[in-house]
Amino acid sequence: MSLIKSPLYNLLLRARMKKNKKKIIANIKMNGSLSFNEIYFNKIKKNFNNFENLNIGLCLPYPYLFQAKNFLEHTKICWGSQNVAKFESGPHTGEVSAPMLKDFGSKYVIVGHSERSTAYCESDENIAHKFEKIKKYNMTPVLCVGESLIEREAGIMERVVSSQIDAIVKINGAEVFEDSIIAYEPIWAIGSDTAASPAQVDKMCNFIKDHICKVFNGNFKNFSIIYGGSVNSKNAVQLFASESLDGVLVGRSSINIEEFFQICSTAENS
Ligand code: PGA
């Protein structure tokens, strides 16, 4: 049996991942306003800055990055965006580049979210180029991968997810996963009432870790797998019971500050 597939290897891998702080990334989507954010950022600053075991990131609509920088600079809370251009500058009307995001202190950039891939027909190749730009400007990509309901019912979810990961490797090489986050977000769980079960999440997180380890020959230091799709304060308790989970990507529940605080508290104490 190769070391990569052995139970001992999984144990060592988990021990190593456990050392990292849990990542709690809010996907604010197309929500907020200057006045809403002012209250929201102030509450985040006051109540979320004391979590010791978490890296918290707020992925915002572009226009509010400057406001986030003003409110959250010099706190432990990071911010970033939900997309980026695959180009760095030039005639690309309506696009926002990685260096522009960096100008506003962005740390996290969501890339490949299914709401974008579906609505704007984003190809795996485009996503890979965006991923490369995020890394080039020393930000952390939050790469969303996940299967549709039809694909899950057909039992091909692992094949779907591995091909999404392989598309990144094909263009950028495997090393880009160092200091990166992969968010397992099954499309059927996003914006629904049903999160994936802890067992489904656990199985897929382990699959992704094993897959990336094979690509890396088991040699990486800082890489996280988080789960997204209808995370709330109730299911967070079960989700964080899983050793394989390094954090969560929270959509709707991140807008509600009390709900978001509960999720963070659960992660902090898990
Ligand atoms: P949700 O969204 O938590 O509202 O399901 C998650 C996401 O789209 O990242």
XYZ file of N, CA and C and ligand atoms in Angstrom:
819
model
N 0.859 -1.207 0.000
C 0.000 0.000 0.000
C 0.896 1.258 0.000
N 0.596 2.233 -0.863
C 1.432 3.437 -0.867
C 1.119 4.261 0.370
N 2.106 5.068 0.802
C 1.921 5.886 2.011
C 0.729 6.820 1.849
N 0.573 7.393 0.635
C -0.501 8.376 0.411
C -1.872 7.798 0.725
N -2.059 6.511 0.444
C -3.385 5.935 0.669
C -3.527 5.335 2.070
N -2.453 5.271 2.832
C -2.509 4.536 4.081
C -3.214 5.318 5.182
N -3.817 4.607 6.158
C -4.474 5.278 7.287
C -3.486 6.147 8.055
N -2.226 5.702 8.144
C -1.211 6.478 8.863
C -1.029 7.835 8.191
N -1.007 7.807 6.864
C -0.838 9.055 6.130
C -2.000 10.013 6.440
N -3.224 9.483 6.417
C -4.404 10.330 6.698
C -4.323 10.926 8.087
N -3.825 10.117 9.012
C -3.696 10.596 10.396
C -2.699 11.751 10.481
N -1.555 11.556 9.814
C -0.519 12.603 9.819
C -1.047 13.867 9.157
N -1.776 13.649 8.067
C -2.328 14.776 7.304
C -3.288 15.581 8.160
N -4.171 14.871 8.875
C -5.151 15.549 9.716
C -4.475 16.302 10.855
N -3.462 15.661 11.425
C -2.748 16.319 12.535
C -2.158 17.629 12.037
N -1.621 17.596 10.821
C -1.008 18.789 10.268
C -2.070 19.855 9.970
N -3.199 19.439 9.373
C -4.237 20.409 9.023
C -4.832 21.032 10.281
N -4.872 20.259 11.362
C -5.512 20.721 12.586
C -4.778 21.919 13.197
N -3.491 21.981 12.879
C -2.704 23.087 13.423
C -3.175 24.428 12.863
N -3.719 24.394 11.628
C -4.147 25.635 10.999
C -5.421 26.150 11.643
N -5.548 27.478 11.640
C -6.788 28.044 12.154
C -7.931 27.720 11.203
N -9.143 27.648 11.743
C -10.308 27.392 10.885
C -10.602 28.644 10.044
N -10.956 28.409 8.802
C -11.274 29.527 7.902
C -12.795 29.703 7.853
N -13.230 30.898 8.176
C -14.660 31.197 8.064
C -14.786 32.317 7.039
N -15.266 31.965 5.862
C -15.351 32.944 4.776
C -16.824 33.272 4.532
N -17.132 34.564 4.589
C -18.506 35.001 4.299
C -18.605 35.358 2.826
N -19.554 34.746 2.144
C -19.854 35.150 0.771
C -21.089 36.056 0.850
N -20.826 37.347 0.877
C -21.912 38.318 1.077
C -22.815 38.412 -0.159
N -22.325 37.919 -1.286
C -23.036 37.971 -2.575
C -23.408 39.417 -2.899
N -24.528 39.637 -3.604
C -24.866 41.023 -3.997
C -25.786 41.629 -2.941
N -25.233 41.774 -1.749
C -26.000 42.325 -0.623
C -25.195 43.436 0.024
N -25.894 44.245 0.820
C -25.239 45.326 1.560
C -25.468 46.680 0.922
N -25.096 47.701 1.666
C -25.169 49.095 1.216
C -24.215 49.842 2.148
N -23.915 51.075 1.826
C -22.998 51.809 2.716
C -23.526 51.824 4.142
N -24.844 52.090 4.281
C -25.378 52.211 5.641
C -25.462 50.843 6.332
N -25.875 49.818 5.599
C -25.913 48.470 6.192
C -24.499 48.060 6.624
N -23.537 48.276 5.736
C -22.163 47.835 6.026
C -21.573 48.542 7.236
N -21.937 49.806 7.391
C -21.372 50.557 8.515
C -21.734 49.869 9.833
N -22.999 49.483 9.940
C -23.439 48.783 11.165
C -22.775 47.406 11.234
N -22.797 46.714 10.100
C -22.271 45.343 10.028
C -20.772 45.312 10.379
N -19.988 46.169 9.735
C -18.538 46.167 9.988
C -18.238 46.546 11.443
N -18.992 47.479 11.959
C -18.761 47.880 13.357
C -19.013 46.712 14.307
N -20.094 45.977 14.035
C -20.392 44.811 14.900
C -19.325 43.738 14.740
N -18.881 43.527 13.521
C -17.828 42.528 13.273
C -16.564 42.920 14.039
N -16.222 44.184 13.923
C -15.011 44.694 14.572
C -15.091 44.511 16.087
N -16.267 44.810 16.629
C -16.430 44.764 18.083
C -16.507 43.324 18.613
N -17.228 42.461 17.902
C -17.538 41.137 18.471
C -16.746 39.970 17.887
N -16.126 40.147 16.721
C -15.499 38.998 16.066
C -13.969 39.038 16.143
N -13.443 40.092 16.711
C -12.003 40.274 16.681
C -11.273 39.436 17.732
N -12.050 38.875 18.658
C -11.403 38.134 19.753
C -11.308 36.638 19.518
N -11.841 36.160 18.405
C -11.716 34.724 18.131
C -10.239 34.395 17.909
N -9.765 33.421 18.670
C -8.332 33.080 18.624
C -8.010 32.060 17.541
N -8.998 31.181 17.279
C -8.697 30.013 16.441
C -9.244 30.125 15.028
N -9.621 31.342 14.639
C -10.271 31.501 13.335
C -9.552 32.514 12.457
N -9.594 32.258 11.156
C -9.291 33.300 10.165
C -10.625 33.655 9.529
N -11.075 34.878 9.741
C -12.382 35.281 9.204
C -12.169 36.205 8.007
N -12.869 35.915 6.921
C -12.769 36.747 5.713
C -14.150 37.095 5.189
N -14.327 38.354 4.805
C -15.620 38.792 4.253
C -15.442 39.067 2.765
N -16.097 38.277 1.916
C -15.992 38.488 0.476
C -17.164 39.346 0.018
N -16.833 40.567 -0.392
C -17.820 41.636 -0.575
C -18.002 41.986 -2.051
N -19.084 42.710 -2.365
C -19.164 43.314 -3.698
C -18.024 44.341 -3.850
N -17.488 44.473 -5.065
C -16.329 45.357 -5.278
C -16.465 46.762 -4.673
N -17.614 47.440 -4.847
C -17.651 48.848 -4.415
C -17.423 49.034 -2.917
N -17.570 47.971 -2.143
C -17.470 48.141 -0.692
C -16.101 47.761 -0.115
N -15.148 47.453 -1.009
C -13.816 47.077 -0.513
C -13.133 48.237 0.210
N -13.330 49.432 -0.319
C -12.709 50.612 0.287
C -13.286 50.845 1.688
N -14.583 50.682 1.780
C -15.248 50.846 3.091
C -14.740 49.773 4.072
N -14.605 48.549 3.582
C -14.106 47.460 4.443
C -12.704 47.789 4.935
N -11.879 48.292 4.014
C -10.495 48.644 4.390
C -10.513 49.699 5.498
N -11.366 50.692 5.344
C -11.440 51.759 6.352
C -11.865 51.244 7.718
N -12.832 50.328 7.711
C -13.358 49.842 8.994
C -12.503 48.735 9.607
N -11.946 47.867 8.759
C -11.385 46.618 9.289
C -9.853 46.556 9.309
N -9.215 47.561 8.702
C -7.756 47.588 8.743
C -7.318 47.608 10.215
N -6.238 46.953 10.509
C -5.719 46.851 11.886
C -6.601 45.993 12.796
N -7.499 45.209 12.228
C -8.206 44.190 13.014
C -7.735 42.828 12.483
N -8.236 41.748 13.116
C -7.856 40.408 12.643
C -8.753 39.963 11.483
N -9.784 40.763 11.187
C -10.735 40.370 10.142
C -10.191 40.778 8.768
N -10.265 39.859 7.817
C -9.819 40.161 6.449
C -11.022 40.323 5.531
N -10.783 40.838 4.346
C -11.858 41.031 3.386
C -11.342 40.692 1.989
N -12.240 40.737 1.039
C -11.847 40.417 -0.332
C -13.089 40.427 -1.210
N -12.975 39.769 -2.370
C -14.052 39.875 -3.359
C -14.600 38.499 -3.739
N -15.558 38.529 -4.648
C -16.244 37.296 -5.056
C -15.885 36.887 -6.482
N -14.971 37.642 -7.078
C -14.582 37.380 -8.462
C -13.366 38.247 -8.768
N -12.737 38.007 -9.918
C -11.620 38.839 -10.373
C -11.506 38.631 -11.885
N -10.892 39.597 -12.556
C -10.669 39.437 -14.001
C -9.503 38.486 -14.242
N -9.511 37.862 -15.412
C -8.354 37.005 -15.710
C -7.216 37.819 -16.323
N -7.490 39.086 -16.652
C -6.456 39.980 -17.196
C -6.007 40.956 -16.110
N -4.836 41.564 -16.335
C -4.332 42.494 -15.311
C -4.708 43.932 -15.593
N -4.894 44.298 -16.863
C -5.306 45.663 -17.217
C -5.706 45.645 -18.689
N -6.209 46.783 -19.168
C -6.487 46.883 -20.601
C -7.963 46.996 -20.924
N -8.299 46.773 -22.197
C -9.661 47.026 -22.673
C -10.631 45.894 -22.291
N -10.988 45.837 -21.010
C -11.888 44.775 -20.532
C -13.007 45.435 -19.732
N -13.925 46.044 -20.454
C -14.983 46.855 -19.847
C -15.727 46.099 -18.748
N -15.802 46.726 -17.596
C -16.583 46.155 -16.501
C -15.818 45.193 -15.616
N -14.580 44.927 -15.968
C -13.805 43.952 -15.170
C -12.987 44.643 -14.067
N -12.614 43.890 -13.073
C -11.784 44.388 -11.970
C -10.606 43.420 -11.803
N -9.389 43.970 -11.836
C -8.204 43.095 -11.865
C -7.677 42.760 -10.471
N -6.799 41.770 -10.430
C -6.183 41.366 -9.152
C -5.385 42.511 -8.514
N -4.554 43.262 -9.287
C -3.843 44.368 -8.625
C -4.791 45.425 -8.057
N -5.937 45.609 -8.679
C -6.914 46.573 -8.125
C -7.461 46.072 -6.787
N -7.736 44.785 -6.730
C -8.226 44.205 -5.460
C -7.167 44.358 -4.384
N -5.928 44.140 -4.783
C -4.806 44.241 -3.843
C -4.674 45.683 -3.319
N -4.918 46.649 -4.200
C -4.877 48.071 -3.794
C -5.789 48.353 -2.599
N -6.873 47.585 -2.527
C -7.835 47.819 -1.443
C -7.660 46.822 -0.297
N -6.489 46.210 -0.238
C -6.159 45.353 0.900
C -6.850 44.003 0.906
N -7.352 43.571 -0.244
C -8.074 42.290 -0.281
C -7.153 41.122 0.054
N -7.702 40.146 0.749
C -6.938 38.920 1.033
C -7.551 37.721 0.319
N -8.865 37.551 0.479
C -9.522 36.373 -0.096
C -10.269 36.735 -1.385
N -10.188 35.860 -2.365
C -10.959 36.063 -3.595
C -11.656 34.751 -3.951
N -12.974 34.795 -3.955
C -13.727 33.605 -4.378
C -13.588 33.474 -5.892
N -13.356 32.263 -6.344
C -13.224 32.052 -7.797
C -13.924 30.750 -8.168
N -14.668 30.822 -9.295
C -15.353 29.626 -9.782
C -16.651 29.324 -9.065
N -17.239 30.332 -8.407
C -18.518 30.064 -7.743
C -19.559 29.641 -8.781
N -20.374 28.652 -8.435
C -21.303 28.095 -9.434
C -22.343 29.118 -9.896
N -22.675 30.095 -9.038
C -23.634 31.118 -9.495
C -23.047 31.905 -10.656
N -21.727 32.060 -10.675
C -21.082 32.758 -11.793
C -20.888 31.795 -12.974
N -20.439 30.602 -12.699
C -20.179 29.662 -13.799
C -21.464 29.419 -14.588
N -22.586 29.319 -13.863
C -23.856 29.043 -14.535
C -24.345 30.281 -15.289
N -24.372 31.427 -14.602
C -24.971 32.617 -15.214
C -24.100 33.201 -16.317
N -22.776 33.062 -16.188
C -21.896 33.725 -17.156
C -21.041 32.730 -17.933
N -21.472 31.469 -17.906
C -20.818 30.406 -18.683
C -19.298 30.441 -18.517
N -18.850 30.507 -17.282
C -17.409 30.596 -17.039
C -16.764 29.218 -17.227
N -15.728 29.175 -18.039
C -15.083 27.877 -18.297
C -14.047 27.551 -17.216
N -13.680 26.283 -17.110
C -12.637 25.863 -16.167
C -11.321 26.571 -16.487
N -11.095 26.807 -17.780
C -9.857 27.465 -18.197
C -9.807 28.913 -17.678
N -10.926 29.623 -17.810
C -11.022 30.992 -17.273
C -10.744 31.007 -15.775
N -11.354 30.060 -15.098
C -11.203 29.982 -13.641
C -9.729 29.763 -13.294
N -9.062 28.908 -14.066
C -7.642 28.628 -13.810
C -6.800 29.892 -14.006
N -7.121 30.699 -15.031
C -6.365 31.941 -15.255
C -6.617 32.942 -14.128
N -7.844 33.003 -13.660
C -8.152 33.903 -12.538
C -7.395 33.466 -11.282
N -7.388 32.163 -11.056
C -6.680 31.589 -9.898
C -5.211 32.030 -9.921
N -4.630 31.955 -11.109
C -3.205 32.310 -11.254
C -2.978 33.780 -10.904
N -3.895 34.662 -11.326
C -3.740 36.104 -11.037
C -3.875 36.368 -9.529
N -4.770 35.669 -8.894
C -4.958 35.860 -7.443
C -3.662 35.508 -6.711
N -3.065 34.389 -7.105
C -1.818 33.964 -6.466
C -0.677 34.935 -6.775
N -0.641 35.390 -8.009
C 0.439 36.297 -8.422
C 0.458 37.543 -7.533
N -0.715 37.985 -7.106
C -0.791 39.196 -6.272
C -0.929 38.854 -4.777
N -0.468 37.664 -4.451
C -0.376 37.258 -3.033
C -1.680 37.342 -2.275
N -2.750 36.998 -2.941
C -4.033 36.875 -2.245
C -4.367 35.384 -2.181
N -5.399 35.059 -1.426
C -5.747 33.644 -1.235
C -6.982 33.285 -2.055
N -6.837 32.408 -3.035
C -8.020 31.995 -3.796
C -8.909 31.076 -2.961
N -10.206 31.286 -3.080
C -11.168 30.346 -2.484
C -11.854 29.698 -3.691
N -11.298 28.586 -4.113
C -11.775 27.922 -5.334
C -12.997 27.069 -5.032
N -14.120 27.403 -5.665
C -15.344 26.618 -5.425
C -15.412 25.451 -6.404
N -15.618 24.276 -5.868
C -15.824 23.084 -6.695
C -17.071 22.368 -6.165
N -17.695 21.601 -7.021
C -18.871 20.861 -6.541
C -19.722 20.369 -7.687
N -20.538 19.392 -7.388
C -21.327 18.730 -8.417
C -22.785 19.190 -8.377
N -23.480 18.988 -9.491
C -24.920 19.258 -9.546
C -25.655 18.050 -8.953
N -26.959 18.213 -8.767
C -27.756 17.109 -8.217
C -27.752 15.907 -9.172
N -27.860 16.208 -10.454
C -27.879 15.112 -11.446
C -26.563 14.333 -11.374
N -25.473 15.070 -11.234
C -24.163 14.402 -11.174
C -24.031 13.562 -9.905
N -24.574 14.089 -8.790
C -24.530 13.293 -7.544
C -25.380 12.033 -7.693
N -26.573 12.227 -8.260
C -27.447 11.049 -8.404
C -26.833 10.005 -9.331
N -26.031 10.494 -10.289
C -25.371 9.553 -11.199
C -24.114 8.950 -10.564
N -23.773 9.424 -9.363
C -22.620 8.863 -8.646
C -21.275 9.310 -9.184
N -21.281 10.430 -9.952
C -20.000 10.844 -10.557
C -19.436 12.102 -9.883
N -19.865 12.358 -8.638
C -19.439 13.625 -8.007
C -17.931 13.718 -7.834
N -17.281 12.608 -7.533
C -15.832 12.688 -7.319
C -15.104 12.947 -8.632
N -15.646 12.347 -9.699
C -15.028 12.585 -11.003
C -15.174 14.068 -11.398
N -16.367 14.630 -11.122
C -16.634 16.039 -11.463
C -15.677 16.946 -10.694
N -15.578 16.720 -9.391
C -14.750 17.581 -8.537
C -13.265 17.448 -8.913
N -12.824 16.222 -9.154
C -11.396 16.077 -9.487
C -11.090 16.730 -10.831
N -12.045 16.722 -11.757
C -11.740 17.358 -13.050
C -11.702 18.883 -12.893
N -12.495 19.438 -11.954
C -12.425 20.886 -11.699
C -11.059 21.254 -11.093
N -10.563 20.393 -10.232
C -9.248 20.643 -9.621
C -8.136 20.461 -10.663
N -8.271 19.424 -11.468
C -7.226 19.137 -12.462
C -7.100 20.260 -13.493
N -8.214 20.953 -13.762
C -8.161 22.067 -14.725
C -7.242 23.175 -14.212
N -7.210 23.363 -12.902
C -6.325 24.373 -12.314
C -4.871 23.906 -12.428
N -4.664 22.642 -12.106
C -3.302 22.087 -12.134
C -2.731 22.116 -13.555
N -3.586 21.817 -14.526
C -3.131 21.745 -15.916
C -2.515 23.086 -16.352
N -3.114 24.182 -15.944
C -2.637 25.499 -16.385
C -1.581 26.075 -15.445
N -1.724 25.817 -14.147
C -0.859 26.507 -13.172
C 0.164 25.617 -12.473
N 0.059 24.331 -12.657
C 0.915 23.430 -11.876
C 0.283 23.207 -10.513
N 0.739 22.163 -9.848
C 0.114 21.772 -8.578
C 0.487 22.698 -7.426
N 1.649 23.345 -7.540
C 2.147 24.164 -6.414
C 1.200 25.288 -6.053
N 0.338 25.719 -6.993
C -0.548 26.861 -6.685
C -1.493 26.560 -5.532
N -1.642 25.291 -5.188
C -2.574 24.989 -4.082
C -1.972 25.310 -2.714
N -0.658 25.529 -2.692
C -0.044 25.987 -1.434
C -0.660 27.345 -1.072
N -1.054 27.529 0.174
C -1.693 28.784 0.633
C -2.992 29.073 -0.115
N -3.704 28.053 -0.479
C -4.992 28.242 -1.157
C -6.094 27.531 -0.379
N -7.317 27.875 -0.743
C -8.466 27.223 -0.108
C -9.327 26.606 -1.211
N -9.762 25.385 -0.993
C -10.777 24.805 -1.881
C -12.064 24.724 -1.090
N -13.126 25.281 -1.661
C -14.438 25.209 -1.009
C -15.272 24.166 -1.738
N -15.601 23.095 -1.025
C -16.517 22.121 -1.616
C -17.930 22.663 -1.463
N -18.521 23.033 -2.587
C -19.864 23.617 -2.578
C -20.751 22.853 -3.555
N -21.409 21.788 -3.095
C -22.310 21.084 -4.016
C -23.402 22.053 -4.483
N -23.608 22.106 -5.778
C -24.515 23.121 -6.334
C -25.918 22.977 -5.743
N -26.321 21.738 -5.494
C -27.672 21.481 -4.993
C -27.864 21.968 -3.555
N -26.775 22.223 -2.857
C -26.901 22.657 -1.452
C -26.881 24.181 -1.311
N -26.448 24.872 -2.385
C -26.310 26.333 -2.293
C -27.682 26.989 -2.388
N -27.972 27.888 -1.457
C -29.225 28.643 -1.495
C -30.450 27.767 -1.319
N -30.271 26.551 -0.838
C -31.413 25.650 -0.647
C -31.702 25.566 0.854
N -32.578 24.655 1.222
C -32.800 24.463 2.656
C -31.994 23.293 3.175
N -31.294 22.627 2.269
C -30.610 21.401 2.645
C -29.115 21.493 2.436
N -28.387 21.495 3.533
C -26.925 21.403 3.424
C -26.567 19.946 3.150
N -25.382 19.729 2.624
C -24.899 18.345 2.517
C -24.775 17.778 3.928
N -24.921 16.471 4.053
C -24.816 15.870 5.388
C -23.346 15.865 5.810
N -23.090 15.834 7.123
C -21.690 15.773 7.573
C -20.935 14.603 6.939
N -21.623 13.478 6.740
C -20.944 12.314 6.138
C -20.556 12.611 4.687
N -21.467 13.261 3.954
C -21.147 13.606 2.551
C -19.975 14.591 2.492
N -19.998 15.565 3.408
C -18.938 16.574 3.436
C -17.602 15.911 3.781
N -17.631 15.079 4.794
C -16.428 14.395 5.244
C -15.809 13.562 4.109
N -16.678 12.834 3.421
C -16.195 11.949 2.358
C -15.536 12.772 1.244
N -16.208 13.850 0.855
C -15.660 14.639 -0.251
C -14.402 15.397 0.172
N -14.382 15.919 1.403
C -13.168 16.626 1.869
C -11.977 15.677 1.866
N -12.197 14.472 2.337
C -11.098 13.500 2.345
C -10.671 13.133 0.933
N -11.667 13.020 0.053
C -11.341 12.707 -1.337
C -10.473 13.820 -1.934
N -10.876 15.079 -1.691
C -10.123 16.212 -2.261
C -8.710 16.241 -1.681
N -8.614 16.033 -0.367
C -7.278 16.043 0.255
C -6.400 14.959 -0.355
N -6.938 13.771 -0.486
C -6.164 12.675 -1.072
C -5.765 13.000 -2.512
N -6.709 13.574 -3.254
C -6.455 13.885 -4.659
C -5.329 14.917 -4.778
N -5.425 15.970 -3.970
C -4.392 17.016 -4.006
C -3.054 16.450 -3.521
N -3.106 15.587 -2.529
C -1.861 15.000 -2.018
C -1.165 14.190 -3.083
N -1.940 13.493 -3.872
C -1.338 12.707 -4.947
C -0.628 13.648 -5.907
N -1.318 14.757 -6.216
C -0.763 15.713 -7.153
C 0.517 16.333 -6.581
N 0.494 16.592 -5.292
C 1.629 17.223 -4.620
C 2.659 16.204 -4.162
N 2.407 14.940 -4.408
C 3.219 13.869 -3.826
C 3.272 13.985 -2.308
N 2.152 14.396 -1.737
C 2.053 14.467 -0.281
C 2.868 15.583 0.343
N 3.255 16.551 -0.454
C 4.200 17.536 0.052
C 3.622 18.961 -0.009
N 2.816 19.323 0.964
C 2.314 20.697 1.013
C 2.179 21.119 2.466
N 2.192 22.411 2.704
C 2.183 22.890 4.090
C 0.875 23.556 4.493
N 0.393 24.433 3.651
C -0.745 25.229 4.065
C -1.828 25.245 2.993
N -2.811 24.419 3.219
C -3.863 24.263 2.214
C -5.121 23.833 2.963
N -6.247 24.457 2.676
C -7.455 24.175 3.461
C -8.614 23.740 2.571
N -9.441 22.877 3.129
C -10.679 22.487 2.445
C -11.839 22.927 3.314
N -12.707 23.744 2.764
C -13.855 24.204 3.540
C -15.138 23.757 2.834
N -16.257 23.869 3.540
C -17.529 23.466 2.947
C -18.460 24.669 2.851
N -19.207 24.765 1.753
C -20.222 25.806 1.611
C -21.506 25.234 1.033
N -22.623 25.815 1.418
C -23.940 25.378 0.933
C -24.893 25.253 2.096
N -25.677 26.342 2.317
C -26.705 26.354 3.374
C -26.142 26.111 4.779
N -24.934 26.612 5.022
C -24.393 26.517 6.390
C -25.178 27.475 7.279
N -25.572 26.991 8.451
C -26.235 27.867 9.426
C -25.769 27.485 10.825
N -26.301 28.198 11.824
C -25.788 27.974 13.189
C -26.129 26.573 13.692
N -27.206 25.975 13.153
C -27.598 24.634 13.638
C -26.708 23.562 13.029
N -26.602 23.563 11.675
C -25.821 22.469 11.083
C -24.307 22.644 11.288
N -23.888 23.877 11.666
C -22.455 24.105 11.916
C -21.944 23.182 13.019
N -22.789 22.891 13.997
C -22.366 22.059 15.131
C -21.920 20.689 14.619
N -22.746 20.089 13.767
C -22.395 18.760 13.232
C -21.238 18.844 12.246
N -21.276 19.898 11.416
C -20.227 20.013 10.399
C -18.855 20.115 11.051
N -18.749 20.932 12.105
C -17.447 21.124 12.732
C -17.019 19.939 13.595
N -17.918 18.978 13.771
C -17.516 17.769 14.488
C -16.569 16.943 13.607
N -16.595 17.211 12.309
C -15.752 16.447 11.391
C -14.318 16.962 11.395
N -13.382 16.061 11.551
C -11.953 16.419 11.594
C -11.439 16.872 10.238
N -12.147 16.458 9.182
C -11.614 16.743 7.846
C -11.909 18.171 7.394
N -12.774 18.872 8.126
C -13.231 20.190 7.674
C -12.349 21.296 8.256
N -11.822 22.140 7.362
C -10.944 23.230 7.813
C -11.683 24.556 7.929
N -12.976 24.549 7.626
C -13.719 25.795 7.734
C -14.990 25.756 6.901
N -15.636 26.912 6.780
C -16.885 26.978 6.004
C -16.943 28.257 5.169
N -17.699 28.165 4.093
C -18.019 29.325 3.254
C -19.504 29.583 3.475
N -19.817 30.744 4.032
C -21.180 30.996 4.493
C -21.842 32.060 3.626
N -22.955 31.721 2.992
C -23.695 32.697 2.178
C -24.706 33.450 3.019
N -25.991 33.065 2.861
C -27.084 33.801 3.522
C -26.851 34.031 5.011
N -26.353 33.043 5.698
C -26.225 33.172 7.162
C -25.155 34.168 7.581
N -24.356 34.637 6.624
C -23.332 35.621 7.020
C -23.910 37.034 7.082
N -25.047 37.238 6.455
C -25.659 38.580 6.452
C -26.281 38.868 7.810
N -26.768 37.818 8.444
C -27.386 37.948 9.764
C -26.271 37.846 10.817
N -25.977 38.959 11.433
C -24.776 39.029 12.271
C -24.837 38.065 13.460
N -26.045 37.869 14.045
C -26.156 36.955 15.202
C -25.893 35.518 14.750
N -26.493 35.189 13.614
C -26.322 33.843 13.052
C -24.829 33.596 12.716
N -24.228 34.577 12.104
C -22.824 34.454 11.715
C -21.935 34.317 12.957
N -22.293 35.056 14.001
C -21.523 34.984 15.241
C -21.605 33.577 15.844
N -22.810 33.003 15.800
C -22.995 31.635 16.325
C -22.123 30.636 15.577
N -22.097 30.774 14.248
C -21.289 29.854 13.425
C -19.812 29.985 13.814
N -19.369 31.229 13.962
C -17.963 31.457 14.328
C -17.677 30.908 15.725
N -18.605 31.086 16.661
C -18.389 30.569 18.019
C -18.283 29.061 17.998
N -19.139 28.414 17.216
C -19.074 26.953 17.118
C -17.720 26.518 16.574
N -17.259 27.213 15.531
C -15.965 26.857 14.928
C -14.840 27.100 15.934
N -14.919 28.201 16.642
C -13.875 28.559 17.615
C -13.712 27.467 18.675
N -14.842 26.906 19.074
C -14.798 25.940 20.186
C -14.749 24.494 19.732
N -14.669 24.266 18.449
C -14.712 22.866 17.982
C -13.301 22.279 17.913
P -25.669 29.751 1.027
O -24.577 30.184 -0.067
O -24.951 29.617 2.333
O -26.662 30.848 1.015
O -26.246 28.440 0.574
C -23.298 29.630 -0.029
C -22.520 30.113 -1.213
O -23.098 30.315 -2.285
O -21.310 30.299 -1.112
